[in-house]
Amino acid sequence: MSRSPQFGATVPQVTLHLLRHAHAGDRSRWHSDDDLERPLTDTGLEQAHAIDQWFSDRPVRAVWSSFAVRCRQTVEPLAHRFELDIEGKAELTEGARPTPFLELLRDEALLDDDLVVCSHGDLIPEVLNTLLREGMSIIGGRGCEKGSIWSLDVRGRDIVSGTYTARP
């Protein structure tokens, strides 16, 4: 924790990381009616290991995932490295609303160390657009490609800036 020079209070050092799941192939070619069961491709598995390496020197305290298999597989190497369970969250699943997702993030912003959250290409941009309307600044580029990471910096419950990593 660091000390705030103005008030002498301690402020948790935390970054919230939003991951879009790694490559899972073409939805239209998936053989099942249940898209939640669609797994990562070989390319996606390689991306999952690259994501794990990207986080290797960060203080990860928790890993959350959508209920989709492709999301869980994206964060499995990372969770294994840190000896953490993957917590499934309905609020992160494709088609969910951004407001409950944001409330989960804000609740976690007050805790020490980093949180890794794996979700989908429909929900992450909605969450980011909401944060932009609330005043979040973006450092560098923008995007939401498969296997990408948004690192969000917080002050209290406010998410103040975001940095995009296209491919770790």
Short mmCIF file of N, CA and C in Angstrom, two decimals:
data_model
loop_
_atom_site.label_atom_id
_atom_site.label_comp_id
_atom_site.label_asym_id
_atom_site.label_seq_id
_atom_site.Cartn_x
_atom_site.Cartn_y
_atom_site.Cartn_z
N MET A 1 0.84 -1.17 0.00
CA MET A 1 0.00 0.00 0.00
C MET A 1 0.89 1.23 0.00
N SER A 2 0.41 2.28 -0.60
CA SER A 2 1.15 3.53 -0.62
C SER A 2 0.42 4.57 0.22
N ARG A 3 1.17 5.56 0.65
CA ARG A 3 0.56 6.61 1.45
C ARG A 3 0.22 7.79 0.55
N SER A 4 -0.94 8.34 0.77
CA SER A 4 -1.36 9.53 0.05
C SER A 4 -0.67 10.72 0.69
N PRO A 5 0.11 11.48 -0.07
CA PRO A 5 0.86 12.58 0.52
C PRO A 5 -0.02 13.67 1.11
N GLN A 6 -1.23 13.86 0.59
CA GLN A 6 -2.07 14.94 1.09
C GLN A 6 -2.75 14.59 2.40
N PHE A 7 -3.20 13.36 2.55
CA PHE A 7 -4.05 13.03 3.68
C PHE A 7 -3.45 12.00 4.63
N GLY A 8 -2.31 11.41 4.27
CA GLY A 8 -1.68 10.43 5.15
C GLY A 8 -2.42 9.10 5.20
N ALA A 9 -3.39 8.89 4.34
CA ALA A 9 -4.16 7.65 4.34
C ALA A 9 -3.49 6.63 3.41
N THR A 10 -3.75 5.37 3.69
CA THR A 10 -3.22 4.33 2.81
C THR A 10 -4.22 4.06 1.68
N VAL A 11 -3.68 3.82 0.51
CA VAL A 11 -4.49 3.56 -0.68
C VAL A 11 -4.04 2.22 -1.26
N PRO A 12 -4.97 1.28 -1.45
CA PRO A 12 -4.57 0.00 -2.03
C PRO A 12 -3.99 0.18 -3.43
N GLN A 13 -2.99 -0.63 -3.75
CA GLN A 13 -2.42 -0.65 -5.08
C GLN A 13 -3.06 -1.81 -5.82
N VAL A 14 -3.93 -1.51 -6.76
CA VAL A 14 -4.65 -2.55 -7.47
C VAL A 14 -4.84 -2.15 -8.93
N THR A 15 -4.76 -3.14 -9.79
CA THR A 15 -5.12 -2.96 -11.18
C THR A 15 -6.14 -4.04 -11.51
N LEU A 16 -7.18 -3.65 -12.22
CA LEU A 16 -8.20 -4.59 -12.67
C LEU A 16 -7.90 -4.89 -14.14
N HIS A 17 -7.72 -6.15 -14.46
CA HIS A 17 -7.37 -6.55 -15.82
C HIS A 17 -8.56 -7.24 -16.47
N LEU A 18 -9.03 -6.69 -17.58
CA LEU A 18 -10.12 -7.29 -18.35
C LEU A 18 -9.52 -7.99 -19.55
N LEU A 19 -9.69 -9.30 -19.61
CA LEU A 19 -9.19 -10.09 -20.73
C LEU A 19 -10.35 -10.50 -21.62
N ARG A 20 -10.15 -10.35 -22.91
CA ARG A 20 -11.08 -11.00 -23.83
C ARG A 20 -10.54 -12.40 -24.05
N HIS A 21 -11.41 -13.39 -24.01
CA HIS A 21 -10.95 -14.77 -24.15
C HIS A 21 -10.10 -14.93 -25.42
N ALA A 22 -9.24 -15.92 -25.39
CA ALA A 22 -8.36 -16.22 -26.52
C ALA A 22 -9.16 -16.83 -27.68
N HIS A 23 -8.48 -17.12 -28.76
CA HIS A 23 -9.13 -17.60 -29.99
C HIS A 23 -9.85 -18.93 -29.77
N ALA A 24 -11.12 -18.96 -30.15
CA ALA A 24 -11.94 -20.16 -29.97
C ALA A 24 -12.56 -20.64 -31.28
N GLY A 25 -12.10 -20.15 -32.38
CA GLY A 25 -12.63 -20.62 -33.65
C GLY A 25 -13.94 -19.95 -34.02
N ASP A 26 -14.48 -20.38 -35.12
CA ASP A 26 -15.67 -19.78 -35.70
C ASP A 26 -16.93 -20.34 -35.04
N ARG A 27 -17.72 -19.46 -34.47
CA ARG A 27 -18.96 -19.84 -33.80
C ARG A 27 -19.89 -20.62 -34.74
N SER A 28 -19.94 -20.22 -36.01
CA SER A 28 -20.86 -20.87 -36.95
C SER A 28 -20.44 -22.29 -37.30
N ARG A 29 -19.18 -22.63 -37.02
CA ARG A 29 -18.71 -23.99 -37.30
C ARG A 29 -18.74 -24.89 -36.06
N TRP A 30 -19.14 -24.33 -34.94
CA TRP A 30 -19.20 -25.10 -33.69
C TRP A 30 -20.34 -26.11 -33.80
N HIS A 31 -20.10 -27.34 -33.45
CA HIS A 31 -21.02 -28.45 -33.67
C HIS A 31 -22.12 -28.60 -32.62
N SER A 32 -22.12 -27.79 -31.60
CA SER A 32 -23.10 -27.92 -30.52
C SER A 32 -24.01 -26.70 -30.49
N ASP A 33 -25.21 -26.89 -29.94
CA ASP A 33 -26.12 -25.75 -29.74
C ASP A 33 -25.69 -24.88 -28.56
N ASP A 34 -24.86 -25.41 -27.68
CA ASP A 34 -24.43 -24.68 -26.49
C ASP A 34 -23.09 -24.01 -26.74
N ASP A 35 -23.13 -22.74 -27.09
CA ASP A 35 -21.90 -22.02 -27.40
C ASP A 35 -21.01 -21.84 -26.17
N LEU A 36 -21.56 -21.95 -24.97
CA LEU A 36 -20.73 -21.86 -23.76
C LEU A 36 -19.69 -22.98 -23.71
N GLU A 37 -19.94 -24.07 -24.42
CA GLU A 37 -19.03 -25.22 -24.40
C GLU A 37 -17.92 -25.13 -25.45
N ARG A 38 -17.94 -24.10 -26.29
CA ARG A 38 -16.93 -23.99 -27.36
C ARG A 38 -15.55 -23.74 -26.75
N PRO A 39 -14.57 -24.62 -27.05
CA PRO A 39 -13.24 -24.51 -26.45
C PRO A 39 -12.30 -23.63 -27.28
N LEU A 40 -11.14 -23.39 -26.72
CA LEU A 40 -10.09 -22.68 -27.45
C LEU A 40 -9.51 -23.57 -28.55
N THR A 41 -9.03 -22.93 -29.59
CA THR A 41 -8.28 -23.62 -30.64
C THR A 41 -6.83 -23.76 -30.16
N ASP A 42 -6.00 -24.41 -30.97
CA ASP A 42 -4.57 -24.49 -30.64
C ASP A 42 -3.96 -23.09 -30.53
N THR A 43 -4.37 -22.21 -31.42
CA THR A 43 -3.91 -20.81 -31.36
C THR A 43 -4.34 -20.17 -30.05
N GLY A 44 -5.58 -20.42 -29.64
CA GLY A 44 -6.09 -19.88 -28.39
C GLY A 44 -5.33 -20.41 -27.18
N LEU A 45 -4.98 -21.69 -27.21
CA LEU A 45 -4.20 -22.25 -26.10
C LEU A 45 -2.82 -21.61 -26.01
N GLU A 46 -2.21 -21.32 -27.17
CA GLU A 46 -0.93 -20.61 -27.18
C GLU A 46 -1.10 -19.20 -26.61
N GLN A 47 -2.20 -18.54 -26.97
CA GLN A 47 -2.47 -17.21 -26.42
C GLN A 47 -2.64 -17.27 -24.91
N ALA A 48 -3.32 -18.30 -24.41
CA ALA A 48 -3.52 -18.44 -22.96
C ALA A 48 -2.18 -18.55 -22.23
N HIS A 49 -1.23 -19.25 -22.81
CA HIS A 49 0.09 -19.37 -22.18
C HIS A 49 0.86 -18.04 -22.26
N ALA A 50 0.68 -17.30 -23.34
CA ALA A 50 1.31 -15.98 -23.44
C ALA A 50 0.72 -15.03 -22.40
N ILE A 51 -0.59 -15.11 -22.18
CA ILE A 51 -1.25 -14.28 -21.16
C ILE A 51 -0.70 -14.63 -19.78
N ASP A 52 -0.55 -15.92 -19.51
CA ASP A 52 0.03 -16.36 -18.24
C ASP A 52 1.41 -15.74 -18.03
N GLN A 53 2.24 -15.77 -19.05
CA GLN A 53 3.59 -15.20 -18.94
C GLN A 53 3.53 -13.69 -18.71
N TRP A 54 2.59 -13.02 -19.33
CA TRP A 54 2.46 -11.57 -19.18
C TRP A 54 2.18 -11.19 -17.73
N PHE A 55 1.46 -12.04 -17.02
CA PHE A 55 1.11 -11.77 -15.63
C PHE A 55 2.13 -12.32 -14.63
N SER A 56 3.19 -12.94 -15.08
CA SER A 56 4.09 -13.68 -14.19
C SER A 56 4.70 -12.84 -13.06
N ASP A 57 4.91 -11.55 -13.27
CA ASP A 57 5.52 -10.73 -12.23
C ASP A 57 4.53 -9.75 -11.58
N ARG A 58 3.25 -10.00 -11.75
CA ARG A 58 2.23 -9.14 -11.17
C ARG A 58 1.63 -9.80 -9.93
N PRO A 59 1.12 -9.02 -9.00
CA PRO A 59 0.54 -9.57 -7.77
C PRO A 59 -0.94 -9.94 -7.93
N VAL A 60 -1.22 -11.05 -8.59
CA VAL A 60 -2.59 -11.46 -8.86
C VAL A 60 -3.17 -12.13 -7.62
N ARG A 61 -4.33 -11.63 -7.15
CA ARG A 61 -4.98 -12.20 -5.97
C ARG A 61 -6.21 -13.01 -6.30
N ALA A 62 -6.80 -12.79 -7.51
CA ALA A 62 -8.02 -13.52 -7.86
C ALA A 62 -8.15 -13.57 -9.38
N VAL A 63 -8.80 -14.64 -9.85
CA VAL A 63 -9.08 -14.83 -11.28
C VAL A 63 -10.55 -15.15 -11.42
N TRP A 64 -11.24 -14.33 -12.21
CA TRP A 64 -12.67 -14.53 -12.48
C TRP A 64 -12.86 -14.84 -13.95
N SER A 65 -13.95 -15.56 -14.24
CA SER A 65 -14.22 -15.93 -15.61
C SER A 65 -15.72 -16.00 -15.88
N SER A 66 -16.07 -15.74 -17.12
CA SER A 66 -17.38 -16.08 -17.63
C SER A 66 -17.55 -17.59 -17.48
N PHE A 67 -18.78 -18.07 -17.60
CA PHE A 67 -19.03 -19.50 -17.54
C PHE A 67 -18.65 -20.23 -18.83
N ALA A 68 -18.27 -19.50 -19.87
CA ALA A 68 -17.88 -20.12 -21.13
C ALA A 68 -16.56 -20.87 -20.99
N VAL A 69 -16.50 -22.07 -21.56
CA VAL A 69 -15.29 -22.89 -21.51
C VAL A 69 -14.10 -22.12 -22.06
N ARG A 70 -14.28 -21.37 -23.15
CA ARG A 70 -13.17 -20.64 -23.76
C ARG A 70 -12.58 -19.60 -22.82
N CYS A 71 -13.41 -19.00 -21.98
CA CYS A 71 -12.90 -18.04 -21.00
C CYS A 71 -12.12 -18.77 -19.90
N ARG A 72 -12.69 -19.83 -19.39
CA ARG A 72 -11.99 -20.60 -18.34
C ARG A 72 -10.64 -21.10 -18.84
N GLN A 73 -10.62 -21.62 -20.07
CA GLN A 73 -9.37 -22.13 -20.62
C GLN A 73 -8.35 -21.01 -20.81
N THR A 74 -8.80 -19.80 -21.10
CA THR A 74 -7.90 -18.67 -21.28
C THR A 74 -7.14 -18.35 -20.00
N VAL A 75 -7.80 -18.49 -18.85
CA VAL A 75 -7.15 -18.12 -17.58
C VAL A 75 -6.65 -19.32 -16.77
N GLU A 76 -6.84 -20.53 -17.26
CA GLU A 76 -6.37 -21.71 -16.51
C GLU A 76 -4.87 -21.70 -16.24
N PRO A 77 -4.00 -21.43 -17.23
CA PRO A 77 -2.56 -21.41 -16.93
C PRO A 77 -2.21 -20.37 -15.86
N LEU A 78 -2.84 -19.21 -15.94
CA LEU A 78 -2.61 -18.13 -14.98
C LEU A 78 -3.06 -18.53 -13.58
N ALA A 79 -4.25 -19.08 -13.47
CA ALA A 79 -4.76 -19.51 -12.17
C ALA A 79 -3.86 -20.60 -11.58
N HIS A 80 -3.40 -21.49 -12.44
CA HIS A 80 -2.50 -22.56 -11.98
C HIS A 80 -1.19 -21.98 -11.43
N ARG A 81 -0.64 -21.02 -12.15
CA ARG A 81 0.63 -20.39 -11.72
C ARG A 81 0.49 -19.79 -10.31
N PHE A 82 -0.62 -19.12 -10.05
CA PHE A 82 -0.80 -18.44 -8.77
C PHE A 82 -1.54 -19.30 -7.74
N GLU A 83 -1.82 -20.56 -8.12
CA GLU A 83 -2.51 -21.49 -7.22
C GLU A 83 -3.84 -20.91 -6.74
N LEU A 84 -4.61 -20.39 -7.71
CA LEU A 84 -5.90 -19.78 -7.44
C LEU A 84 -7.01 -20.57 -8.11
N ASP A 85 -8.17 -20.57 -7.50
CA ASP A 85 -9.35 -21.12 -8.14
C ASP A 85 -9.89 -20.09 -9.12
N ILE A 86 -10.50 -20.55 -10.20
CA ILE A 86 -11.16 -19.65 -11.13
C ILE A 86 -12.60 -19.51 -10.65
N GLU A 87 -12.98 -18.27 -10.36
CA GLU A 87 -14.34 -18.01 -9.89
C GLU A 87 -15.23 -17.67 -11.08
N GLY A 88 -16.22 -18.51 -11.34
CA GLY A 88 -17.17 -18.25 -12.42
C GLY A 88 -18.18 -17.19 -11.99
N LYS A 89 -18.45 -16.25 -12.87
CA LYS A 89 -19.38 -15.15 -12.59
C LYS A 89 -20.35 -14.98 -13.74
N ALA A 90 -21.64 -15.07 -13.45
CA ALA A 90 -22.66 -14.88 -14.49
C ALA A 90 -22.58 -13.48 -15.10
N GLU A 91 -22.17 -12.50 -14.31
CA GLU A 91 -22.10 -11.11 -14.78
C GLU A 91 -21.06 -10.93 -15.89
N LEU A 92 -20.19 -11.91 -16.10
CA LEU A 92 -19.13 -11.81 -17.10
C LEU A 92 -19.46 -12.58 -18.38
N THR A 93 -20.58 -13.29 -18.38
CA THR A 93 -20.93 -14.17 -19.49
C THR A 93 -21.52 -13.37 -20.65
N GLU A 94 -21.24 -13.84 -21.85
CA GLU A 94 -21.71 -13.17 -23.06
C GLU A 94 -23.20 -12.85 -22.96
N GLY A 95 -23.55 -11.64 -23.35
CA GLY A 95 -24.94 -11.20 -23.31
C GLY A 95 -25.36 -10.55 -22.00
N ALA A 96 -24.47 -10.56 -21.00
CA ALA A 96 -24.79 -9.93 -19.71
C ALA A 96 -24.80 -8.40 -19.86
N ARG A 97 -25.35 -7.73 -18.89
CA ARG A 97 -25.44 -6.26 -18.88
C ARG A 97 -24.16 -5.68 -18.27
N PRO A 98 -23.72 -4.51 -18.74
CA PRO A 98 -22.48 -3.93 -18.22
C PRO A 98 -22.56 -3.40 -16.78
N THR A 99 -23.73 -2.96 -16.33
CA THR A 99 -23.83 -2.36 -15.00
C THR A 99 -23.47 -3.33 -13.88
N PRO A 100 -24.01 -4.55 -13.84
CA PRO A 100 -23.60 -5.49 -12.79
C PRO A 100 -22.10 -5.85 -12.86
N PHE A 101 -21.56 -5.94 -14.08
CA PHE A 101 -20.14 -6.19 -14.28
C PHE A 101 -19.34 -5.07 -13.62
N LEU A 102 -19.71 -3.82 -13.90
CA LEU A 102 -19.00 -2.67 -13.33
C LEU A 102 -19.09 -2.63 -11.81
N GLU A 103 -20.24 -2.98 -11.27
CA GLU A 103 -20.38 -3.00 -9.81
C GLU A 103 -19.45 -4.03 -9.17
N LEU A 104 -19.32 -5.19 -9.81
CA LEU A 104 -18.36 -6.18 -9.32
C LEU A 104 -16.95 -5.60 -9.30
N LEU A 105 -16.57 -4.95 -10.39
CA LEU A 105 -15.24 -4.36 -10.47
C LEU A 105 -15.02 -3.30 -9.40
N ARG A 106 -16.00 -2.43 -9.23
CA ARG A 106 -15.84 -1.36 -8.23
C ARG A 106 -15.73 -1.91 -6.81
N ASP A 107 -16.45 -2.97 -6.52
CA ASP A 107 -16.34 -3.59 -5.20
C ASP A 107 -14.93 -4.13 -4.96
N GLU A 108 -14.31 -4.64 -6.01
CA GLU A 108 -12.97 -5.22 -5.90
C GLU A 108 -11.87 -4.17 -5.92
N ALA A 109 -12.18 -2.98 -6.36
CA ALA A 109 -11.19 -1.91 -6.49
C ALA A 109 -10.61 -1.49 -5.14
N LEU A 110 -11.29 -1.79 -4.08
CA LEU A 110 -10.84 -1.37 -2.75
C LEU A 110 -9.91 -2.38 -2.08
N LEU A 111 -9.63 -3.50 -2.74
CA LEU A 111 -8.77 -4.54 -2.18
C LEU A 111 -7.37 -4.45 -2.77
N ASP A 112 -6.39 -4.97 -2.05
CA ASP A 112 -5.01 -4.97 -2.53
C ASP A 112 -4.81 -5.98 -3.66
N ASP A 113 -3.82 -5.72 -4.48
CA ASP A 113 -3.36 -6.59 -5.55
C ASP A 113 -4.34 -6.67 -6.71
N ASP A 114 -3.90 -7.35 -7.76
CA ASP A 114 -4.61 -7.32 -9.04
C ASP A 114 -5.69 -8.39 -9.15
N LEU A 115 -6.72 -8.06 -9.89
CA LEU A 115 -7.80 -8.96 -10.22
C LEU A 115 -7.78 -9.17 -11.73
N VAL A 116 -7.87 -10.43 -12.15
CA VAL A 116 -7.91 -10.77 -13.58
C VAL A 116 -9.31 -11.29 -13.88
N VAL A 117 -9.94 -10.70 -14.91
CA VAL A 117 -11.33 -11.01 -15.26
C VAL A 117 -11.38 -11.36 -16.75
N CYS A 118 -11.89 -12.55 -17.09
CA CYS A 118 -11.98 -12.96 -18.48
C CYS A 118 -13.44 -12.96 -18.93
N SER A 119 -13.69 -12.21 -20.01
CA SER A 119 -15.05 -12.07 -20.51
C SER A 119 -15.06 -12.08 -22.04
N HIS A 120 -16.03 -11.39 -22.64
CA HIS A 120 -16.33 -11.53 -24.06
C HIS A 120 -16.28 -10.22 -24.82
N GLY A 121 -16.22 -10.34 -26.15
CA GLY A 121 -16.11 -9.20 -27.05
C GLY A 121 -17.34 -8.34 -27.17
N ASP A 122 -18.47 -8.79 -26.62
CA ASP A 122 -19.65 -7.92 -26.60
C ASP A 122 -19.67 -7.08 -25.33
N LEU A 123 -19.27 -7.66 -24.23
CA LEU A 123 -19.41 -7.03 -22.92
C LEU A 123 -18.27 -6.08 -22.58
N ILE A 124 -17.05 -6.46 -22.87
CA ILE A 124 -15.91 -5.61 -22.52
C ILE A 124 -16.01 -4.22 -23.16
N PRO A 125 -16.31 -4.10 -24.46
CA PRO A 125 -16.46 -2.75 -25.03
C PRO A 125 -17.59 -1.94 -24.39
N GLU A 126 -18.69 -2.60 -24.02
CA GLU A 126 -19.78 -1.88 -23.34
C GLU A 126 -19.31 -1.32 -22.00
N VAL A 127 -18.57 -2.13 -21.26
CA VAL A 127 -18.04 -1.68 -19.96
C VAL A 127 -17.09 -0.51 -20.17
N LEU A 128 -16.19 -0.63 -21.14
CA LEU A 128 -15.23 0.44 -21.41
C LEU A 128 -15.92 1.72 -21.86
N ASN A 129 -16.93 1.60 -22.72
CA ASN A 129 -17.67 2.80 -23.15
C ASN A 129 -18.36 3.49 -21.98
N THR A 130 -18.90 2.71 -21.06
CA THR A 130 -19.51 3.30 -19.86
C THR A 130 -18.45 4.04 -19.06
N LEU A 131 -17.29 3.42 -18.88
CA LEU A 131 -16.21 4.06 -18.12
C LEU A 131 -15.71 5.33 -18.81
N LEU A 132 -15.64 5.31 -20.13
CA LEU A 132 -15.23 6.52 -20.86
C LEU A 132 -16.22 7.65 -20.64
N ARG A 133 -17.51 7.34 -20.67
CA ARG A 133 -18.53 8.37 -20.42
C ARG A 133 -18.42 8.92 -19.00
N GLU A 134 -17.92 8.11 -18.08
CA GLU A 134 -17.75 8.55 -16.69
C GLU A 134 -16.44 9.29 -16.47
N GLY A 135 -15.60 9.39 -17.50
CA GLY A 135 -14.38 10.18 -17.38
C GLY A 135 -13.08 9.39 -17.37
N MET A 136 -13.11 8.08 -17.56
CA MET A 136 -11.87 7.31 -17.61
C MET A 136 -11.04 7.77 -18.81
N SER A 137 -9.74 7.88 -18.63
CA SER A 137 -8.86 8.22 -19.74
C SER A 137 -8.21 6.94 -20.27
N ILE A 138 -7.83 6.98 -21.54
CA ILE A 138 -7.17 5.84 -22.16
C ILE A 138 -5.74 6.23 -22.48
N ILE A 139 -4.83 5.35 -22.09
CA ILE A 139 -3.42 5.55 -22.35
C ILE A 139 -3.05 4.64 -23.52
N GLY A 140 -2.64 5.21 -24.64
CA GLY A 140 -2.26 4.39 -25.80
C GLY A 140 -3.45 4.02 -26.67
N GLY A 141 -3.33 2.87 -27.34
CA GLY A 141 -4.31 2.44 -28.31
C GLY A 141 -5.57 1.86 -27.71
N ARG A 142 -6.46 1.45 -28.62
CA ARG A 142 -7.75 0.89 -28.24
C ARG A 142 -8.00 -0.37 -29.06
N GLY A 143 -8.83 -1.24 -28.52
CA GLY A 143 -9.22 -2.44 -29.25
C GLY A 143 -9.85 -3.46 -28.30
N CYS A 144 -10.18 -4.61 -28.86
CA CYS A 144 -10.74 -5.69 -28.05
C CYS A 144 -10.60 -7.01 -28.81
N GLU A 145 -9.39 -7.27 -29.33
CA GLU A 145 -9.21 -8.50 -30.08
C GLU A 145 -9.06 -9.69 -29.13
N LYS A 146 -9.26 -10.86 -29.66
CA LYS A 146 -9.18 -12.08 -28.84
C LYS A 146 -7.80 -12.20 -28.22
N GLY A 147 -7.78 -12.49 -26.92
CA GLY A 147 -6.52 -12.62 -26.20
C GLY A 147 -5.94 -11.30 -25.74
N SER A 148 -6.67 -10.21 -25.87
CA SER A 148 -6.16 -8.89 -25.46
C SER A 148 -6.50 -8.60 -24.00
N ILE A 149 -5.81 -7.59 -23.47
CA ILE A 149 -5.95 -7.23 -22.06
C ILE A 149 -6.14 -5.72 -21.93
N TRP A 150 -7.13 -5.32 -21.14
CA TRP A 150 -7.28 -3.93 -20.70
C TRP A 150 -6.88 -3.89 -19.23
N SER A 151 -5.90 -3.07 -18.90
CA SER A 151 -5.46 -2.89 -17.51
C SER A 151 -6.03 -1.56 -17.02
N LEU A 152 -6.89 -1.65 -16.01
CA LEU A 152 -7.60 -0.48 -15.49
C LEU A 152 -7.02 -0.07 -14.15
N ASP A 153 -6.63 1.19 -14.05
CA ASP A 153 -6.11 1.73 -12.79
C ASP A 153 -7.25 2.37 -12.02
N VAL A 154 -7.22 2.18 -10.71
CA VAL A 154 -8.31 2.67 -9.87
C VAL A 154 -7.79 3.60 -8.78
N ARG A 155 -8.67 4.48 -8.36
CA ARG A 155 -8.46 5.36 -7.20
C ARG A 155 -9.73 5.24 -6.39
N GLY A 156 -9.66 4.58 -5.25
CA GLY A 156 -10.88 4.30 -4.50
C GLY A 156 -11.75 3.37 -5.33
N ARG A 157 -13.02 3.73 -5.50
CA ARG A 157 -13.92 2.94 -6.36
C ARG A 157 -13.97 3.48 -7.79
N ASP A 158 -13.19 4.53 -8.07
CA ASP A 158 -13.19 5.13 -9.40
C ASP A 158 -12.15 4.47 -10.30
N ILE A 159 -12.57 4.10 -11.49
CA ILE A 159 -11.65 3.57 -12.49
C ILE A 159 -11.23 4.76 -13.32
N VAL A 160 -9.94 5.15 -13.20
CA VAL A 160 -9.50 6.43 -13.74
C VAL A 160 -8.78 6.34 -15.09
N SER A 161 -8.14 5.20 -15.38
CA SER A 161 -7.45 5.09 -16.65
C SER A 161 -7.38 3.63 -17.08
N GLY A 162 -7.21 3.47 -18.39
CA GLY A 162 -7.10 2.14 -18.96
C GLY A 162 -6.00 2.08 -20.00
N THR A 163 -5.28 0.96 -20.01
CA THR A 163 -4.20 0.74 -20.97
C THR A 163 -4.49 -0.57 -21.69
N TYR A 164 -4.40 -0.52 -23.02
CA TYR A 164 -4.72 -1.68 -23.85
C TYR A 164 -3.44 -2.41 -24.29
N THR A 165 -3.46 -3.74 -24.14
CA THR A 165 -2.40 -4.59 -24.66
C THR A 165 -3.04 -5.53 -25.67
N ALA A 166 -2.72 -5.35 -26.95
CA ALA A 166 -3.38 -6.13 -28.00
C ALA A 166 -3.05 -7.62 -27.89
N ARG A 167 -1.81 -7.94 -27.73
CA ARG A 167 -1.39 -9.33 -27.57
C ARG A 167 -0.18 -9.37 -26.67
N PRO A 168 -0.31 -10.02 -25.55
CA PRO A 168 0.84 -10.08 -24.64
C PRO A 168 2.01 -10.85 -25.24
#
